[in-house]
Structures are given as C-alpha cells and as structure tokens.
PDB file of C-alpha atoms in Angstrom:
ATOM      1  CA  GLY A   1      -8.886  51.183 -10.043  1.00  0.00           C
ATOM      2  CA  SER A   2      -6.005  50.593 -12.415  1.00  0.00           C
ATOM      3  CA  LYS A   3      -4.879  47.341 -10.749  1.00  0.00           C
ATOM      4  CA  LEU A   4      -5.826  43.930 -12.092  1.00  0.00           C
ATOM      5  CA  LEU A   5      -6.067  41.297  -9.348  1.00  0.00           C
ATOM      6  CA  ILE A   6      -5.442  37.750 -10.520  1.00  0.00           C
ATOM      7  CA  LEU A   7      -7.900  35.492  -8.663  1.00  0.00           C
ATOM      8  CA  GLY A   8      -7.712  32.294 -10.646  1.00  0.00           C
ATOM      9  CA  SER A   9      -6.500  30.639 -13.827  1.00  0.00           C
ATOM     10  CA  GLY A  10      -8.381  30.879 -17.100  1.00  0.00           C
ATOM     11  CA  THR A  11      -9.288  33.497 -19.724  1.00  0.00           C
ATOM     12  CA  SER A  12     -10.771  36.926 -19.168  1.00  0.00           C
ATOM     13  CA  VAL A  13     -11.499  39.828 -21.506  1.00  0.00           C
ATOM     14  CA  ILE A  14     -10.332  43.097 -20.001  1.00  0.00           C
ATOM     15  CA  THR A  15     -12.205  46.123 -21.405  1.00  0.00           C
ATOM     16  CA  ALA A  16     -10.855  49.677 -21.296  1.00  0.00           C
ATOM     17  CA  TYR A  17     -13.513  52.335 -21.708  1.00  0.00           C
ATOM     18  CA  GLN A  18     -13.948  56.096 -21.470  1.00  0.00           C
ATOM     19  CA  GLY A  19     -17.428  57.555 -21.403  1.00  0.00           C
ATOM     20  CA  GLY A  20     -16.441  61.050 -22.521  1.00  0.00           C
ATOM     21  CA  ASN A  21     -17.331  64.371 -20.907  1.00  0.00           C
ATOM     22  CA  ALA A  22     -18.607  67.846 -21.931  1.00  0.00           C
ATOM     23  CA  ASN A  23     -15.611  68.273 -24.280  1.00  0.00           C
ATOM     24  CA  PHE A  24     -15.141  64.737 -25.623  1.00  0.00           C
ATOM     25  CA  ASP A  25     -17.356  62.076 -27.068  1.00  0.00           C
ATOM     26  CA  ALA A  26     -17.134  58.619 -25.563  1.00  0.00           C
ATOM     27  CA  ALA A  27     -14.132  56.643 -26.835  1.00  0.00           C
ATOM     28  CA  PRO A  28     -14.632  53.263 -28.458  1.00  0.00           C
ATOM     29  CA  ASP A  29     -14.008  50.418 -26.006  1.00  0.00           C
ATOM     30  CA  ARG A  30     -10.746  48.488 -26.360  1.00  0.00           C
ATOM     31  CA  ASN A  31     -10.540  44.832 -25.341  1.00  0.00           C
ATOM     32  CA  ALA A  32      -7.547  42.734 -24.361  1.00  0.00           C
ATOM     33  CA  THR A  33      -7.693  39.022 -23.730  1.00  0.00           C
ATOM     34  CA  LEU A  34      -5.921  37.929 -20.566  1.00  0.00           C
ATOM     35  CA  GLN A  35      -4.696  34.342 -20.270  1.00  0.00           C
ATOM     36  CA  VAL A  36      -3.859  33.335 -16.691  1.00  0.00           C
ATOM     37  CA  GLY A  37      -1.947  30.082 -16.450  1.00  0.00           C
ATOM     38  CA  LYS A  38      -2.138  27.704 -13.515  1.00  0.00           C
ATOM     39  CA  ALA A  39       0.439  28.082 -10.765  1.00  0.00           C
ATOM     40  CA  THR A  40       2.708  25.106 -10.105  1.00  0.00           C
ATOM     41  CA  LEU A  41       1.984  23.166  -6.937  1.00  0.00           C
ATOM     42  CA  THR A  42       4.695  20.675  -6.015  1.00  0.00           C
ATOM     43  CA  VAL A  43       3.634  17.408  -4.408  1.00  0.00           C
ATOM     44  CA  LYS A  44       6.769  16.151  -2.632  1.00  0.00           C
ATOM     45  CA  ALA A  45       6.802  12.637  -1.179  1.00  0.00           C
ATOM     46  CA  ASN A  46       8.562  12.481   2.182  1.00  0.00           C
ATOM     47  CA  ASP A  47      11.319   9.884   2.492  1.00  0.00           C
ATOM     48  CA  ALA A  48      10.700   7.034   4.939  1.00  0.00           C
ATOM     49  CA  SER A  49      12.490   4.014   6.360  1.00  0.00           C
ATOM     50  CA  LYS A  50      11.726   0.658   7.918  1.00  0.00           C
ATOM     51  CA  ALA A  51      13.465  -2.549   8.943  1.00  0.00           C
ATOM     52  CA  TYR A  52      13.193  -5.774   6.956  1.00  0.00           C
ATOM     53  CA  LEU A  53       9.913  -7.589   7.813  1.00  0.00           C
ATOM     54  CA  ALA A  54       8.508  -4.518   9.592  1.00  0.00           C
ATOM     55  CA  ALA A  55       5.263  -3.045   8.285  1.00  0.00           C
ATOM     56  CA  VAL A  56       5.512  -0.270   5.709  1.00  0.00           C
ATOM     57  CA  PRO A  57       5.158   3.004   7.635  1.00  0.00           C
ATOM     58  CA  SER A  58       2.486   5.570   6.847  1.00  0.00           C
ATOM     59  CA  LEU A  59       3.571   7.468   3.757  1.00  0.00           C
ATOM     60  CA  SER A  60       3.144  11.233   3.537  1.00  0.00           C
ATOM     61  CA  TYR A  61       3.712  14.152   1.195  1.00  0.00           C
ATOM     62  CA  GLU A  62       4.037  17.919   1.362  1.00  0.00           C
ATOM     63  CA  LEU A  63       2.286  20.454  -0.867  1.00  0.00           C
ATOM     64  CA  LEU A  64       4.575  23.348  -1.800  1.00  0.00           C
ATOM     65  CA  GLY A  65       3.699  26.448  -3.780  1.00  0.00           C
ATOM     66  CA  PHE A  66       0.259  27.617  -2.690  1.00  0.00           C
ATOM     67  CA  VAL A  67      -0.477  31.280  -3.433  1.00  0.00           C
ATOM     68  CA  ASN A  68      -2.816  33.816  -1.824  1.00  0.00           C
ATOM     69  CA  ASP A  69      -2.645  32.016   1.552  1.00  0.00           C
ATOM     70  CA  GLU A  70      -4.427  28.981   0.076  1.00  0.00           C
ATOM     71  CA  ASN A  71      -3.976  25.481   1.398  1.00  0.00           C
ATOM     72  CA  ALA A  72      -4.960  21.873   0.630  1.00  0.00           C
ATOM     73  CA  SER A  73      -8.640  22.782   0.902  1.00  0.00           C
ATOM     74  CA  VAL A  74      -8.490  24.103  -2.705  1.00  0.00           C
ATOM     75  CA  LEU A  75      -7.711  20.619  -4.068  1.00  0.00           C
ATOM     76  CA  ALA A  76     -10.586  19.109  -6.013  1.00  0.00           C
ATOM     77  CA  THR A  77      -9.005  15.673  -5.519  1.00  0.00           C
ATOM     78  CA  SER A  78      -6.047  14.747  -3.350  1.00  0.00           C
ATOM     79  CA  PRO A  79      -2.896  13.100  -4.715  1.00  0.00           C
ATOM     80  CA  THR A  80      -2.245   9.456  -3.900  1.00  0.00           C
ATOM     81  CA  ILE A  81       1.000   8.090  -2.506  1.00  0.00           C
ATOM     82  CA  ALA A  82       2.318   4.537  -2.773  1.00  0.00           C
ATOM     83  CA  THR A  83       5.383   2.316  -2.804  1.00  0.00           C
ATOM     84  CA  VAL A  84       6.025  -1.075  -4.374  1.00  0.00           C
ATOM     85  CA  ALA A  85       7.702  -2.273  -1.167  1.00  0.00           C
ATOM     86  CA  ASN A  86       5.922  -4.394   1.413  1.00  0.00           C
ATOM     87  CA  ALA A  87       6.855  -5.910   4.765  1.00  0.00           C
ATOM     88  CA  SER A  88       8.852  -8.738   3.173  1.00  0.00           C
ATOM     89  CA  SER A  89      10.732  -6.597   0.650  1.00  0.00           C
ATOM     90  CA  ALA A  90      14.474  -7.188   0.851  1.00  0.00           C
ATOM     91  CA  ALA A  91      16.785  -4.575   2.322  1.00  0.00           C
ATOM     92  CA  GLY A  92      17.441  -1.780  -0.165  1.00  0.00           C
ATOM     93  CA  THR A  93      15.709   1.334  -1.484  1.00  0.00           C
ATOM     94  CA  TYR A  94      12.310   1.575  -3.127  1.00  0.00           C
ATOM     95  CA  PRO A  95      10.565   4.541  -4.768  1.00  0.00           C
ATOM     96  CA  ILE A  96       7.702   6.333  -3.051  1.00  0.00           C
ATOM     97  CA  THR A  97       5.539   7.787  -5.816  1.00  0.00           C
ATOM     98  CA  VAL A  98       2.900  10.495  -5.747  1.00  0.00           C
ATOM     99  CA  THR A  99       0.329  10.771  -8.533  1.00  0.00           C
ATOM    100  CA  GLY A 100      -3.049  12.251  -9.300  1.00  0.00           C
ATOM    101  CA  GLY A 101      -4.844  15.060  -7.596  1.00  0.00           C
ATOM    102  CA  SER A 102      -6.231  18.226  -9.130  1.00  0.00           C
ATOM    103  CA  ALA A 103      -6.971  21.854  -8.340  1.00  0.00           C
ATOM    104  CA  ALA A 104      -8.679  24.505 -10.448  1.00  0.00           C
ATOM    105  CA  ASN A 105      -5.811  26.993 -10.308  1.00  0.00           C
ATOM    106  CA  TYR A 106      -2.791  24.715  -9.970  1.00  0.00           C
ATOM    107  CA  GLN A 107      -0.839  22.355 -12.157  1.00  0.00           C
ATOM    108  CA  LEU A 108       0.606  19.614  -9.982  1.00  0.00           C
ATOM    109  CA  SER A 109       4.277  18.682 -10.231  1.00  0.00           C
ATOM    110  CA  TYR A 110       5.493  15.516  -8.497  1.00  0.00           C
ATOM    111  CA  GLN A 111       8.689  14.745  -6.587  1.00  0.00           C
ATOM    112  CA  ASN A 112       9.023  11.102  -5.604  1.00  0.00           C
ATOM    113  CA  GLY A 113      10.645   9.980  -2.375  1.00  0.00           C
ATOM    114  CA  THR A 114      12.563   6.927  -1.226  1.00  0.00           C
ATOM    115  CA  LEU A 115      11.701   4.149   1.209  1.00  0.00           C
ATOM    116  CA  ALA A 116      14.885   2.739   2.736  1.00  0.00           C
ATOM    117  CA  VAL A 117      14.510  -0.838   3.973  1.00  0.00           C
ATOM    118  CA  GLY A 118      17.293  -1.658   6.418  1.00  0.00           C
ATOM    119  CA  GLU A 119      18.453  -4.941   7.827  1.00  0.00           C
ATOM    120  CA  GLY A 120      16.178  -6.351  10.489  1.00  0.00           C
ATOM    121  CA  ALA A 121      17.286  -7.316  13.956  1.00  0.00           C
ATOM    122  CA  GLN A 122      17.397 -10.936  14.980  1.00  0.00           C
ATOM    123  CA  VAL A 123      17.604 -12.729  18.306  1.00  0.00           C
ATOM    124  CA  ILE A 124      19.219 -16.063  19.068  1.00  0.00           C
ATOM    125  CA  HIS A 125      17.395 -18.485  21.347  1.00  0.00           C
ATOM    126  CA  PHE A 126      19.866 -20.812  23.020  1.00  0.00           C
ATOM    127  CA  VAL A 127      20.116 -22.438  26.446  1.00  0.00           C
ATOM    128  CA  SER A 128      22.142 -20.554  29.049  1.00  0.00           C
ATOM    129  CA  GLU A 129      23.560 -23.676  30.686  1.00  0.00           C
ATOM    130  CA  LEU A 130      24.548 -27.120  29.433  1.00  0.00           C
ATOM    131  CA  ASN A 131      25.557 -30.048  31.606  1.00  0.00           C
ATOM    132  CA  ALA A 132      27.362 -33.168  30.438  1.00  0.00           C
ATOM    133  CA  THR A 133      29.459 -36.014  31.826  1.00  0.00           C
ATOM    134  CA  TYR A 134      32.809 -37.041  30.397  1.00  0.00           C
ATOM    135  CA  GLY A 135      32.327 -40.075  28.177  1.00  0.00           C
ATOM    136  CA  GLN A 136      28.704 -39.461  27.246  1.00  0.00           C
ATOM    137  CA  ALA A 137      27.486 -39.293  23.648  1.00  0.00           C
ATOM    138  CA  ALA A 138      27.619 -36.012  21.758  1.00  0.00           C
ATOM    139  CA  LEU A 139      25.009 -33.399  22.646  1.00  0.00           C
ATOM    140  CA  THR A 140      22.822 -31.866  19.961  1.00  0.00           C
ATOM    141  CA  LEU A 141      22.945 -28.089  20.101  1.00  0.00           C
ATOM    142  CA  GLU A 142      19.432 -26.772  19.591  1.00  0.00           C
ATOM    143  CA  GLY A 143      19.494 -23.037  19.128  1.00  0.00           C
ATOM    144  CA  ASN A 144      17.647 -20.938  16.603  1.00  0.00           C
ATOM    145  CA  ALA A 145      17.518 -17.378  15.328  1.00  0.00           C
ATOM    146  CA  THR A 146      14.323 -15.392  14.884  1.00  0.00           C
ATOM    147  CA  SER A 147      15.514 -14.695  11.329  1.00  0.00           C
ATOM    148  CA  GLY A 148      15.304 -18.401  10.487  1.00  0.00           C
ATOM    149  CA  LEU A 149      18.965 -18.324   9.427  1.00  0.00           C
ATOM    150  CA  SER A 150      21.159 -21.189  10.584  1.00  0.00           C
ATOM    151  CA  LEU A 151      23.389 -20.807  13.630  1.00  0.00           C
ATOM    152  CA  GLY A 152      27.052 -21.503  14.085  1.00  0.00           C
ATOM    153  CA  TYR A 153      28.566 -22.678  17.357  1.00  0.00           C
ATOM    154  CA  SER A 154      31.975 -22.352  18.965  1.00  0.00           C
ATOM    155  CA  SER A 155      33.639 -23.667  22.122  1.00  0.00           C
ATOM    156  CA  SER A 156      35.926 -21.572  24.310  1.00  0.00           C
ATOM    157  CA  ASN A 157      37.783 -24.699  25.456  1.00  0.00           C
ATOM    158  CA  PRO A 158      38.062 -27.349  22.708  1.00  0.00           C
ATOM    159  CA  ALA A 159      39.951 -29.661  25.111  1.00  0.00           C
ATOM    160  CA  VAL A 160      36.712 -30.010  27.097  1.00  0.00           C
ATOM    161  CA  ALA A 161      34.090 -29.710  24.351  1.00  0.00           C
ATOM    162  CA  GLU A 162      34.490 -29.577  20.587  1.00  0.00           C
ATOM    163  CA  VAL A 163      31.837 -28.306  18.188  1.00  0.00           C
ATOM    164  CA  ASN A 164      31.159 -30.389  15.096  1.00  0.00           C
ATOM    165  CA  GLY A 165      28.278 -28.737  13.175  1.00  0.00           C
ATOM    166  CA  SER A 166      25.370 -28.808  15.610  1.00  0.00           C
ATOM    167  CA  LYS A 167      26.933 -31.586  17.723  1.00  0.00           C
ATOM    168  CA  LEU A 168      28.970 -30.957  20.851  1.00  0.00           C
ATOM    169  CA  LEU A 169      31.584 -33.654  21.482  1.00  0.00           C
ATOM    170  CA  ILE A 170      32.555 -34.048  25.157  1.00  0.00           C
ATOM    171  CA  LEU A 171      36.365 -34.586  25.227  1.00  0.00           C
ATOM    172  CA  GLY A 172      37.231 -33.998  28.870  1.00  0.00           C
ATOM    173  CA  SER A 173      36.020 -32.706  32.197  1.00  0.00           C
ATOM    174  CA  GLY A 174      36.032 -29.000  32.893  1.00  0.00           C
ATOM    175  CA  THR A 175      34.215 -25.888  31.752  1.00  0.00           C
ATOM    176  CA  SER A 176      33.734 -24.462  28.290  1.00  0.00           C
ATOM    177  CA  VAL A 177      31.570 -21.596  27.115  1.00  0.00           C
ATOM    178  CA  ILE A 178      29.549 -22.625  24.065  1.00  0.00           C
ATOM    179  CA  THR A 179      28.616 -19.639  21.903  1.00  0.00           C
ATOM    180  CA  ALA A 180      25.803 -19.655  19.372  1.00  0.00           C
ATOM    181  CA  TYR A 181      26.199 -17.012  16.638  1.00  0.00           C
ATOM    182  CA  GLN A 182      24.524 -15.867  13.477  1.00  0.00           C
ATOM    183  CA  GLY A 183      26.324 -13.368  11.233  1.00  0.00           C
ATOM    184  CA  GLY A 184      23.299 -12.000   9.411  1.00  0.00           C
ATOM    185  CA  ASN A 185      22.846 -11.526   5.670  1.00  0.00           C
ATOM    186  CA  ALA A 186      21.592  -8.851   3.295  1.00  0.00           C
ATOM    187  CA  ASN A 187      18.284  -8.635   5.181  1.00  0.00           C
ATOM    188  CA  PHE A 188      19.316  -9.227   8.803  1.00  0.00           C
ATOM    189  CA  ASP A 189      21.909  -7.684  11.094  1.00  0.00           C
TER     190      ASP A 189
END
C-alpha cells in the first residue's frame, strides 16, 4: 500500500508510478533514493568480581537494542570480551573490554565493564597446644599463613612466656595463651 516497511540497512530506490486510466495518460515515474542507516546495538560488558589469587570468572556481556524481535542470531560475528587481569593480579579494579563483532543491520557500540579484585582470605596454621618446662631453652614458634605473609605472635601472660620474634621465652610456670596473627596487606584480608 502506501506504507514503506524498513527491513534492513542500505540503499533503495523507491519509485512512485501511475499508469493512467480512460481520462489520463500514464504519469512519468518519480524516483526517490532511500538511505537506511544501521541501528545501534549496544554491547555492554557485565561487571564481575573475584578474590586475589582466585581464577578470573567467566566474563559476559549483554546485547541491547535489537529491533523487529531480532536477537543474537543476526550477528555475523560475535563480539569478544577480555580483561587484562589474571589470577595473580593485585587487589583493585581492572577494565573488562568488549570489541569486535558485526551484523548487517547494526552498528555496534561498546560499554566496558569493571573486574573488581578484592583481598583474598588467608588461614593461619599454628599448633593448638604447646608444652614447656620452666628453665628450658626458648621454643621456636612455627606457624605460617596461607598468604605467605609473616606471622606475629603475642602472649596473654608475659610473666609465664614472653614472645621475642618467633622465639618463645619460658619465664615461669603457669599458663599463657600464645596467639599467632597476620594483619593482611593490600591483597589479603
């Protein structure tokens, strides 16, 4: 009829014609050139997060702006998504970038995302019970943290046992709770 349905991007010549009738000769055809631009399809990277030393999670994106009930099946090539971060990247934020991809009727526009790398958890391995006798030589405290960071030690009763670095000096008989601690850093809680 008199409606022009836009089915894709590109150029089309639209011709108007009138063939005449018993009272009129046919009219000369008139042409108009139609330019149909590509629709914008936004490729939006989804934000993600991970802990320090954890694997980079699967990265994903959304496609926003399809027309005529179309979907990703109209893509000639799919966009790619990547980040510069890896498992050992320090705590902080890193860009998630989307690039490439093509579709006959769409111009792709990109919105990058962010990968947040948070501090990783750590665990201290330390004995749960120590035994000593008054007068014996200093004990070596042998704890460690899964982060590899050095431990500190404290004594709840310095009159019985005093901490000196990683040595425990026995100063009297009695009971003392020896605590191993690690305060974390930029990459570890």
